[in-house]
Tab-separated table of C-alpha atoms in Angstrom:
chain	number	residue	atom	x	y	z
A	1	MET	CA	-194.377	-177.382	-126.670
A	2	THR	CA	-194.851	-177.355	-122.915
A	3	VAL	CA	-191.802	-178.192	-120.788
A	4	ARG	CA	-192.485	-179.861	-117.467
A	5	LEU	CA	-190.255	-180.617	-114.440
A	6	SER	CA	-190.513	-184.300	-113.604
A	7	ASP	CA	-189.584	-186.529	-110.715
A	8	GLN	CA	-188.944	-183.690	-108.355
A	9	PRO	CA	-189.565	-184.619	-104.683
A	10	TRP	CA	-189.177	-180.934	-103.658
A	11	LEU	CA	-191.924	-179.993	-105.985
A	12	THR	CA	-194.567	-182.230	-104.300
A	13	ALA	CA	-193.132	-182.109	-100.754
A	14	PRO	CA	-195.831	-181.108	-98.131
A	15	ALA	CA	-193.745	-177.975	-97.158
A	16	THR	CA	-193.575	-176.802	-100.723
A	17	ARG	CA	-197.278	-177.367	-101.334
A	18	ALA	CA	-198.154	-175.565	-98.107
A	19	VAL	CA	-196.119	-172.370	-99.125
A	20	MET	CA	-197.623	-172.306	-102.665
A	21	ALA	CA	-201.123	-172.866	-101.307
A	22	ALA	CA	-200.668	-169.993	-98.873
A	23	LEU	CA	-199.679	-167.628	-101.602
A	24	GLU	CA	-202.391	-168.716	-104.077
A	25	ALA	CA	-205.063	-168.340	-101.272
A	26	ALA	CA	-204.182	-164.677	-101.140
A	27	GLY	CA	-203.381	-163.899	-104.797
A	28	GLY	CA	-205.270	-166.607	-106.807
A	29	PRO	CA	-203.918	-169.397	-109.067
A	30	GLY	CA	-200.847	-168.512	-110.875
A	31	CYS	CA	-199.734	-165.682	-108.556
A	32	ALA	CA	-196.560	-167.641	-107.568
A	33	ARG	CA	-193.986	-169.576	-109.483
A	34	PHE	CA	-190.723	-171.157	-108.650
A	35	VAL	CA	-187.887	-169.148	-110.175
A	36	GLY	CA	-184.176	-169.284	-111.089
A	37	GLY	CA	-181.875	-171.974	-109.846
A	38	CYS	CA	-184.371	-174.573	-108.581
A	39	VAL	CA	-186.055	-174.569	-112.038
A	40	ARG	CA	-182.750	-174.561	-113.913
A	41	ASP	CA	-181.232	-177.398	-111.897
A	42	ALA	CA	-184.323	-179.506	-111.975
A	43	LEU	CA	-184.542	-179.066	-115.726
A	44	ILE	CA	-180.985	-180.292	-116.350
A	45	GLY	CA	-181.197	-183.138	-113.717
A	46	ARG	CA	-178.990	-181.525	-111.037
A	47	PRO	CA	-179.811	-181.615	-107.256
A	48	VAL	CA	-181.923	-178.762	-106.091
A	49	ALA	CA	-180.775	-176.965	-102.950
A	50	ASP	CA	-182.574	-173.750	-102.449
A	51	ILE	CA	-186.184	-173.104	-103.452
A	52	ASP	CA	-186.898	-169.542	-104.549
A	53	ILE	CA	-190.435	-168.348	-105.429
A	54	ALA	CA	-191.533	-165.201	-107.406
A	55	THR	CA	-195.006	-163.739	-106.800
A	56	THR	CA	-197.200	-160.964	-107.976
A	57	LEU	CA	-198.151	-160.341	-104.276
A	58	LYS	CA	-196.517	-157.327	-102.721
A	59	PRO	CA	-194.228	-158.036	-99.743
A	60	GLU	CA	-196.736	-157.103	-97.074
A	61	GLU	CA	-199.335	-159.296	-98.758
A	62	THR	CA	-196.850	-162.118	-98.894
A	63	ASP	CA	-196.053	-161.740	-95.207
A	64	ARG	CA	-199.771	-161.782	-94.329
A	65	ALA	CA	-200.520	-164.742	-96.522
A	66	VAL	CA	-197.697	-166.867	-95.134
A	67	ARG	CA	-198.726	-166.007	-91.485
A	68	ALA	CA	-202.436	-166.601	-92.212
A	69	ALA	CA	-201.609	-170.197	-93.386
A	70	GLY	CA	-199.803	-170.827	-89.900
A	71	LEU	CA	-196.411	-170.696	-91.338
A	72	LYS	CA	-193.400	-168.622	-90.140
A	73	ALA	CA	-192.647	-165.444	-92.078
A	74	VAL	CA	-189.265	-163.670	-91.823
A	75	PRO	CA	-189.021	-160.181	-93.406
A	76	THR	CA	-185.619	-160.769	-94.788
A	77	GLY	CA	-185.619	-157.981	-97.383
A	78	MET	CA	-188.958	-156.232	-97.405
A	79	ALA	CA	-187.543	-153.132	-99.303
A	80	HIS	CA	-186.437	-155.380	-102.145
A	81	GLY	CA	-189.527	-157.443	-101.943
A	82	THR	CA	-188.314	-160.473	-100.139
A	83	VAL	CA	-190.016	-162.559	-97.367
A	84	THR	CA	-188.751	-165.931	-96.288
A	85	ALA	CA	-191.392	-168.517	-95.491
A	86	VAL	CA	-190.438	-171.394	-93.275
A	87	ALA	CA	-192.393	-174.558	-93.502
A	88	GLU	CA	-191.301	-177.800	-91.778
A	89	ARG	CA	-188.028	-176.017	-90.931
A	90	ARG	CA	-187.271	-175.471	-94.665
A	91	PRO	CA	-186.836	-171.899	-95.893
A	92	PHE	CA	-188.447	-170.652	-99.000
A	93	GLU	CA	-187.378	-167.212	-100.243
A	94	ILE	CA	-190.344	-165.442	-101.762
A	95	THR	CA	-189.779	-162.155	-103.872
A	96	THR	CA	-192.227	-159.836	-105.449
A	97	LEU	CA	-191.810	-159.380	-109.231
A	98	ARG	CA	-189.540	-156.409	-109.843
A	99	ARG	CA	-188.183	-153.992	-112.345
A	100	ASP	CA	-185.090	-151.877	-112.046
A	101	VAL	CA	-185.575	-148.177	-111.680
A	102	SER	CA	-181.906	-147.249	-111.389
A	103	THR	CA	-178.646	-148.983	-110.888
A	104	ASP	CA	-175.114	-147.838	-110.044
A	105	GLY	CA	-173.027	-150.935	-110.862
A	106	ARG	CA	-173.394	-152.334	-107.362
A	107	ASN	CA	-176.950	-151.693	-105.979
A	108	ALA	CA	-180.319	-151.282	-107.665
A	109	THR	CA	-183.396	-149.312	-106.901
A	110	VAL	CA	-186.387	-151.417	-107.739
A	111	ALA	CA	-190.123	-151.065	-108.259
A	112	PHE	CA	-192.608	-153.833	-107.871
A	113	THR	CA	-194.562	-155.095	-110.836
A	114	ASP	CA	-197.048	-157.843	-111.824
A	115	ASP	CA	-195.376	-158.401	-115.262
A	116	TRP	CA	-193.450	-161.692	-115.403
A	117	HIS	CA	-191.560	-160.505	-118.533
A	118	GLU	CA	-190.303	-157.387	-116.766
A	119	ASP	CA	-189.061	-159.577	-113.819
A	120	ALA	CA	-187.251	-161.906	-116.198
A	121	ALA	CA	-185.773	-159.057	-118.171
A	122	ARG	CA	-183.862	-157.741	-115.083
A	123	ARG	CA	-182.162	-161.157	-114.437
A	124	ASP	CA	-178.586	-161.830	-115.267
A	125	PHE	CA	-178.522	-164.939	-117.708
A	126	ARG	CA	-181.271	-166.450	-119.793
A	127	LEU	CA	-181.056	-169.814	-118.071
A	128	ASN	CA	-181.700	-168.141	-114.782
A	129	ALA	CA	-184.819	-166.351	-116.049
A	130	LEU	CA	-186.935	-169.480	-115.900
A	131	TYR	CA	-190.214	-170.016	-113.912
A	132	ALA	CA	-192.314	-172.970	-113.027
A	133	ASP	CA	-195.749	-173.297	-111.561
A	134	ALA	CA	-196.926	-175.611	-108.839
A	135	GLU	CA	-197.516	-178.362	-111.345
A	136	GLY	CA	-194.149	-178.128	-112.818
A	137	ARG	CA	-194.929	-176.318	-116.028
A	138	VAL	CA	-191.936	-174.272	-117.126
A	139	PHE	CA	-192.253	-170.644	-118.343
A	140	ASP	CA	-189.512	-168.937	-120.333
A	141	PRO	CA	-190.562	-165.326	-120.694
A	142	ILE	CA	-187.273	-164.197	-122.460
A	143	GLY	CA	-187.065	-167.178	-124.697
A	144	GLU	CA	-183.990	-169.472	-125.224
A	145	GLY	CA	-183.582	-170.004	-121.428
A	146	VAL	CA	-184.648	-173.638	-121.517
A	147	ALA	CA	-182.417	-174.265	-124.688
A	148	ASP	CA	-179.482	-172.556	-122.959
A	149	ALA	CA	-179.814	-174.702	-119.803
A	150	LEU	CA	-180.002	-177.890	-121.841
A	151	ALA	CA	-177.077	-176.873	-124.156
A	152	GLY	CA	-174.787	-175.374	-121.436
A	153	ARG	CA	-174.866	-171.851	-122.765
A	154	ILE	CA	-174.320	-168.954	-120.391
A	155	ILE	CA	-175.845	-165.894	-122.297
A	156	PHE	CA	-176.800	-162.598	-120.703
A	157	VAL	CA	-180.388	-161.455	-120.758
A	158	GLY	CA	-180.359	-158.696	-123.473
A	159	ASP	CA	-177.235	-156.613	-123.993
A	160	PRO	CA	-174.254	-157.979	-121.974
A	161	GLU	CA	-172.719	-154.579	-121.267
A	162	THR	CA	-176.133	-153.224	-120.015
A	163	ARG	CA	-176.481	-156.181	-117.659
A	164	ILE	CA	-172.958	-155.796	-116.369
A	165	ARG	CA	-173.233	-152.061	-115.754
A	166	GLU	CA	-176.211	-152.762	-113.574
A	167	ASP	CA	-174.028	-154.893	-111.274
A	168	PHE	CA	-170.366	-155.503	-112.088
A	169	LEU	CA	-170.466	-158.651	-109.979
A	170	ARG	CA	-172.168	-160.240	-112.997
A	171	ILE	CA	-168.680	-160.447	-114.598
A	172	LEU	CA	-167.571	-162.858	-112.004
A	173	ARG	CA	-171.000	-164.580	-112.023
A	174	PHE	CA	-170.615	-165.049	-115.754
A	175	PHE	CA	-167.353	-167.074	-115.318
A	176	ARG	CA	-168.702	-168.824	-112.214
A	177	PHE	CA	-171.818	-170.073	-114.044
A	178	HIS	CA	-169.607	-171.062	-117.009
A	179	ALA	CA	-167.573	-173.247	-114.611
A	180	TRP	CA	-170.689	-174.922	-113.191
A	181	TYR	CA	-173.024	-175.087	-116.165
A	182	GLY	CA	-171.158	-174.037	-119.284
A	183	ARG	CA	-170.102	-176.355	-122.059
A	184	GLY	CA	-167.850	-175.442	-124.987
A	185	GLU	CA	-166.502	-172.072	-125.633
A	186	PRO	CA	-167.896	-169.062	-123.581
A	187	ASP	CA	-170.212	-166.671	-125.342
A	188	ALA	CA	-168.119	-164.287	-127.394
A	189	ALA	CA	-170.357	-161.277	-126.796
A	190	ALA	CA	-170.246	-161.842	-122.999
A	191	LEU	CA	-166.570	-162.268	-123.005
A	192	ALA	CA	-166.020	-159.080	-124.975
A	193	ALA	CA	-168.224	-157.206	-122.437
A	194	CYS	CA	-166.454	-158.777	-119.432
A	195	ARG	CA	-163.117	-157.658	-120.857
A	196	ALA	CA	-164.129	-154.188	-121.659
A	197	LEU	CA	-165.760	-153.579	-118.322
A	198	ALA	CA	-163.409	-155.391	-115.924
A	199	PRO	CA	-162.042	-152.161	-114.398
A	200	GLY	CA	-165.552	-151.483	-113.129
A	201	MET	CA	-165.143	-154.297	-110.620
A	202	VAL	CA	-163.287	-151.936	-108.251
A	203	ARG	CA	-166.797	-150.714	-107.131
A	204	LEU	CA	-167.482	-154.195	-105.632
A	205	SER	CA	-167.067	-155.065	-102.010
A	206	ALA	CA	-164.213	-157.441	-101.289
A	207	GLU	CA	-166.637	-159.812	-99.650
A	208	ARG	CA	-168.729	-160.203	-102.765
A	209	VAL	CA	-165.745	-160.734	-104.898
A	210	SER	CA	-164.141	-163.397	-102.628
A	211	SER	CA	-167.460	-165.184	-102.336
A	212	GLU	CA	-167.865	-165.478	-106.095
A	213	LEU	CA	-164.289	-166.598	-106.549
A	214	MET	CA	-164.648	-169.424	-103.958
A	215	LYS	CA	-167.920	-170.561	-105.486
A	216	MET	CA	-166.163	-170.718	-108.851
A	217	LEU	CA	-163.203	-172.541	-107.487
A	218	SER	CA	-165.631	-175.124	-105.873
A	219	ALA	CA	-166.918	-176.202	-109.395
A	220	PRO	CA	-166.072	-179.731	-110.424
A	221	ASP	CA	-163.693	-178.408	-113.037
A	222	PRO	CA	-163.087	-174.771	-113.187
A	223	ARG	CA	-160.060	-174.844	-115.353
A	224	ALA	CA	-161.584	-173.657	-118.598
A	225	ALA	CA	-163.488	-170.873	-116.917
A	226	MET	CA	-160.531	-169.717	-115.010
A	227	ALA	CA	-158.447	-169.654	-118.285
A	228	ALA	CA	-161.086	-167.574	-119.882
A	229	MET	CA	-161.208	-165.201	-116.913
A	230	ALA	CA	-157.546	-164.795	-116.984
A	231	ASP	CA	-157.439	-164.192	-120.637
A	232	ALA	CA	-160.152	-161.476	-120.310
A	233	GLY	CA	-158.025	-159.707	-117.774
A	234	VAL	CA	-160.577	-160.294	-115.025
A	235	LEU	CA	-158.393	-162.449	-112.814
A	236	ALA	CA	-155.707	-159.736	-112.793
A	237	GLN	CA	-158.345	-157.200	-111.591
A	238	ILE	CA	-159.412	-159.289	-108.587
A	239	LEU	CA	-156.345	-161.100	-107.715
A	240	PRO	CA	-153.165	-159.689	-109.320
A	241	GLU	CA	-150.939	-162.034	-107.378
A	242	ALA	CA	-152.556	-165.101	-109.139
A	243	ARG	CA	-150.842	-166.996	-111.926
A	244	LEU	CA	-152.548	-169.874	-113.791
A	245	SER	CA	-150.005	-172.592	-114.270
A	246	PRO	CA	-149.698	-176.333	-114.337
A	247	LEU	CA	-149.941	-176.280	-110.494
A	248	PHE	CA	-153.522	-175.143	-110.767
A	249	GLU	CA	-154.287	-177.635	-113.456
A	250	ALA	CA	-152.898	-180.470	-111.323
A	251	ALA	CA	-154.600	-179.281	-108.197
A	252	VAL	CA	-158.041	-179.541	-109.891
A	253	GLY	CA	-157.342	-183.231	-110.454
A	254	GLN	CA	-156.537	-183.867	-106.816
A	255	GLY	CA	-160.013	-182.893	-105.450
A	256	ASN	CA	-162.467	-180.170	-105.218
A	257	ASP	CA	-161.197	-178.240	-102.153
A	258	PRO	CA	-161.418	-174.470	-103.272
A	259	VAL	CA	-158.743	-173.376	-100.694
A	260	VAL	CA	-156.138	-175.912	-102.171
A	261	ARG	CA	-156.953	-174.648	-105.669
A	262	LEU	CA	-156.603	-171.079	-104.540
A	263	MET	CA	-153.385	-171.866	-102.867
A	264	THR	CA	-151.865	-173.118	-106.134
A	265	LEU	CA	-152.827	-169.876	-107.849
A	266	LEU	CA	-150.713	-167.924	-105.326
A	267	PRO	CA	-147.032	-167.963	-104.691
A	268	ALA	CA	-145.692	-169.921	-101.606
A	269	ASP	CA	-145.011	-166.514	-99.892
A	270	GLU	CA	-146.646	-165.951	-96.592
A	271	ALA	CA	-146.633	-162.147	-96.708
A	272	MET	CA	-148.022	-161.942	-100.284
A	273	THR	CA	-150.619	-164.707	-99.562
A	274	ARG	CA	-151.822	-163.116	-96.316
A	275	GLY	CA	-151.956	-159.692	-97.953
A	276	ALA	CA	-154.114	-160.929	-100.747
A	277	ALA	CA	-156.366	-162.788	-98.269
A	278	ILE	CA	-156.739	-159.685	-96.104
A	279	ARG	CA	-157.441	-157.436	-99.067
A	280	LEU	CA	-160.256	-159.731	-100.282
A	281	ARG	CA	-161.455	-160.177	-96.794
A	282	PHE	CA	-161.510	-163.956	-96.819
A	283	ALA	CA	-162.821	-165.647	-93.648
A	284	ASN	CA	-160.061	-165.770	-91.010
A	285	ALA	CA	-159.844	-169.583	-91.275
A	286	THR	CA	-159.195	-169.323	-94.967
A	287	ARG	CA	-156.703	-166.554	-94.582
A	288	ASP	CA	-154.693	-168.327	-91.945
A	289	ARG	CA	-154.863	-171.715	-93.731
A	290	LEU	CA	-153.431	-170.084	-96.957
A	291	ALA	CA	-150.657	-168.334	-94.861
A	292	PHE	CA	-149.758	-171.349	-92.776
A	293	ALA	CA	-149.513	-173.582	-95.904
A	294	ALA	CA	-147.166	-171.085	-97.525
A	295	VAL	CA	-144.948	-171.230	-94.473
A	296	ALA	CA	-144.919	-175.058	-94.432
A	297	VAL	CA	-144.166	-175.533	-98.140
A	298	PRO	CA	-140.389	-175.097	-97.891
A	299	ALA	CA	-140.245	-177.750	-95.158
A	300	VAL	CA	-142.129	-180.325	-97.110
A	301	SER	CA	-140.739	-182.719	-99.693
A	302	LEU	CA	-142.506	-185.717	-101.254
A	303	SER	CA	-139.280	-187.745	-100.662
A	304	MET	CA	-139.208	-187.100	-96.962
A	305	SER	CA	-139.286	-190.021	-94.607
A	306	ASP	CA	-142.096	-190.721	-92.218
A	307	ARG	CA	-139.782	-189.597	-89.431
A	308	GLU	CA	-139.080	-186.328	-91.142
A	309	ALA	CA	-142.611	-185.835	-91.881
A	310	ARG	CA	-143.594	-186.270	-88.276
A	311	ALA	CA	-141.166	-183.447	-87.398
A	312	VAL	CA	-142.795	-181.133	-89.923
A	313	LEU	CA	-146.305	-182.206	-88.779
A	314	TYR	CA	-145.408	-181.372	-85.143
A	315	ARG	CA	-144.074	-177.884	-86.067
A	316	HIS	CA	-146.648	-176.805	-88.563
A	317	GLY	CA	-149.784	-178.879	-87.867
A	318	ALA	CA	-151.672	-181.461	-89.891
A	319	LYS	CA	-153.727	-179.094	-92.001
A	320	ALA	CA	-150.778	-176.848	-93.152
A	321	PHE	CA	-148.637	-179.936	-93.767
A	322	SER	CA	-151.382	-181.548	-95.880
A	323	ASP	CA	-151.883	-178.473	-97.849
A	324	ALA	CA	-148.105	-178.213	-98.492
A	325	VAL	CA	-148.108	-181.807	-99.542
A	326	ARG	CA	-150.855	-181.128	-102.056
A	327	ARG	CA	-148.948	-178.205	-103.410
A	328	ARG	CA	-145.791	-180.311	-103.861
A	329	TRP	CA	-148.040	-183.010	-105.463
A	330	ALA	CA	-149.298	-180.469	-107.926
A	331	GLU	CA	-145.735	-179.546	-108.742
A	332	ALA	CA	-145.030	-183.291	-109.405
A	333	PRO	CA	-148.410	-184.946	-110.525
A	334	ASP	CA	-146.591	-188.255	-111.010
A	335	ARG	CA	-145.828	-188.648	-107.377
A	336	ALA	CA	-149.321	-189.608	-106.251
A	337	VAL	CA	-147.952	-192.586	-104.263
A	338	ASP	CA	-145.614	-190.512	-102.228
A	339	ALA	CA	-148.213	-187.786	-101.681
A	340	GLY	CA	-150.808	-190.367	-100.574
A	341	ARG	CA	-148.444	-191.838	-98.060
A	342	LEU	CA	-147.726	-188.456	-96.484
A	343	LEU	CA	-151.391	-187.492	-96.510
A	344	GLU	CA	-152.347	-190.760	-94.737
A	345	LEU	CA	-149.682	-190.085	-92.160
A	346	ALA	CA	-150.991	-186.608	-91.488
A	347	GLU	CA	-154.488	-187.966	-90.991
A	348	ALA	CA	-153.388	-190.746	-88.668
A	349	TRP	CA	-150.623	-189.292	-86.563
A	350	ILE	CA	-151.638	-187.682	-83.237
A	351	ARG	CA	-149.367	-184.875	-82.214
A	352	PRO	CA	-147.858	-185.703	-78.791
A	353	PRO	CA	-147.759	-183.031	-76.089
A	354	LEU	CA	-144.319	-181.917	-74.849
A	355	PRO	CA	-143.586	-184.420	-72.035
A	356	VAL	CA	-141.887	-182.020	-69.722
A	357	GLY	CA	-142.491	-178.576	-68.332
A	358	GLY	CA	-141.417	-175.850	-66.032
A	359	ARG	CA	-142.166	-177.957	-62.838
A	360	ASP	CA	-139.784	-180.668	-63.953
A	361	LEU	CA	-137.077	-177.989	-64.251
A	362	ALA	CA	-137.958	-176.474	-60.958
A	363	ARG	CA	-137.448	-179.908	-59.249
A	364	LEU	CA	-133.872	-179.841	-60.836
A	365	GLY	CA	-133.292	-176.372	-59.227
A	366	ILE	CA	-134.002	-174.178	-62.160
A	367	GLU	CA	-135.688	-170.947	-61.133
A	368	PRO	CA	-138.445	-169.747	-63.389
A	369	GLY	CA	-137.181	-167.320	-66.013
A	370	PRO	CA	-135.462	-167.164	-69.403
A	371	GLU	CA	-133.301	-170.203	-68.683
A	372	THR	CA	-136.495	-172.256	-68.285
A	373	GLY	CA	-137.567	-171.410	-71.741
A	374	ARG	CA	-134.160	-172.020	-73.241
A	375	LEU	CA	-133.916	-175.439	-71.614
A	376	LEU	CA	-137.458	-176.497	-72.652
A	377	LYS	CA	-136.746	-175.408	-76.164
A	378	ALA	CA	-133.484	-177.378	-76.299
A	379	PHE	CA	-135.288	-180.416	-74.871
A	380	GLU	CA	-138.052	-180.095	-77.459
A	381	GLU	CA	-135.650	-179.867	-80.389
A	382	GLY	CA	-133.794	-182.997	-79.267
A	383	TRP	CA	-137.087	-184.836	-78.565
A	384	ILE	CA	-138.326	-183.958	-82.139
A	385	ALA	CA	-134.974	-185.002	-83.678
A	386	ASP	CA	-135.149	-188.425	-81.959
A	387	ASP	CA	-138.771	-188.985	-83.332
A	388	PHE	CA	-140.660	-188.273	-80.086
A	389	PRO	CA	-139.463	-191.062	-77.845
A	390	ALA	CA	-141.950	-192.066	-75.077
A	391	ALA	CA	-139.380	-192.654	-72.347
A	392	GLY	CA	-136.141	-191.263	-70.966
A	393	HIS	CA	-137.383	-187.706	-70.436
A	394	ALA	CA	-135.959	-187.268	-66.979
A	395	GLU	CA	-132.501	-188.313	-68.035
A	396	ARG	CA	-132.531	-186.189	-71.121
A	397	LEU	CA	-133.614	-183.084	-69.061
A	398	GLN	CA	-131.024	-183.872	-66.399
A	399	ALA	CA	-128.313	-183.912	-69.043
A	400	LEU	CA	-129.424	-180.554	-70.267
A	401	VAL	CA	-129.366	-179.056	-66.853
A	402	SER	CA	-126.079	-180.717	-65.821
A	403	PRO	CA	-124.161	-181.806	-68.932
A	404	PRO	CA	-121.542	-184.361	-68.334
A	405	PRO	CA	-117.925	-183.058	-68.055
A	406	GLY	CA	-115.928	-183.002	-71.371
């Protein structure tokens, strides 16, 4: 039975047609097929983001074919067979069919081939080893890839341990794909291999690990996959500070922000959180966000008044305050109304600037120096405590400089 992709605007888009026509003009009909995620997602009715193409053309031939058609060619990975074609400002990653010559658990040495089955055999999961031609006819060289995609099964191509030893990142990819595409219990053979080979992940770069973790935490509901990953000892390998708890369970129900979800896996401890983020080389913005939220958590209570909340917002900032509120909400899932009130306040409130400065003190005879800083800090603390009044600043400052007798 022939399986076809249907109702796929990207498949018939002029840019897609132009790239496929360019390749077939050089290599003949059937020399190029769509591969991997675009085929899988189209097959199961999910939106298609990136369009990847596999071809029997060698990289240099691909480059010439794209340029001959008047399209832009970018040699993004010639040594590994990849050229990126750009048509109508959309990128198409085109890779020559490959087979692995050697692997070290992190990188692979490849040789080019014209055998579609060889190319499929080096891929990670059967549902990713799918191809489709320009007319949408689906090819499943390994077999069971179409069935796996439709059933939500994440099963390695061939022997799981062999696939993992080729690239230990595939352990994390297994759980990430289970979070996004899996249904039911994870494949037992894959789980056993992940558990046995988890220590091999020490070979991976921190950037690759953190990227996979954040993609997994971005899934609509990663709870089952995370539980399986923790049970297999994989979570402890990559993030020993993490603890699966009801906090994480509740955070998943609040929204799909992966940083909030990660925050609830970690203790509200700035040093520990920052240390973990630095070790895994998270982006600076993510690292700081996690650390700032950890600092803000002790100052936040879902029972706090709006006035108290504004003081915390002023001191910690809206993002750290909101993240701390979400953590508190995860600790008390039945307090959605209180959390919602505080989150709305954080979104609407505009932090006022300190209404006085050194010049105001100079006019009162205070010379620049440590005393200026002390007086400004005292003014600020009183101004915050009084809920940021808009007037009376001169009088308050005068009182600090020349306090009344007695």
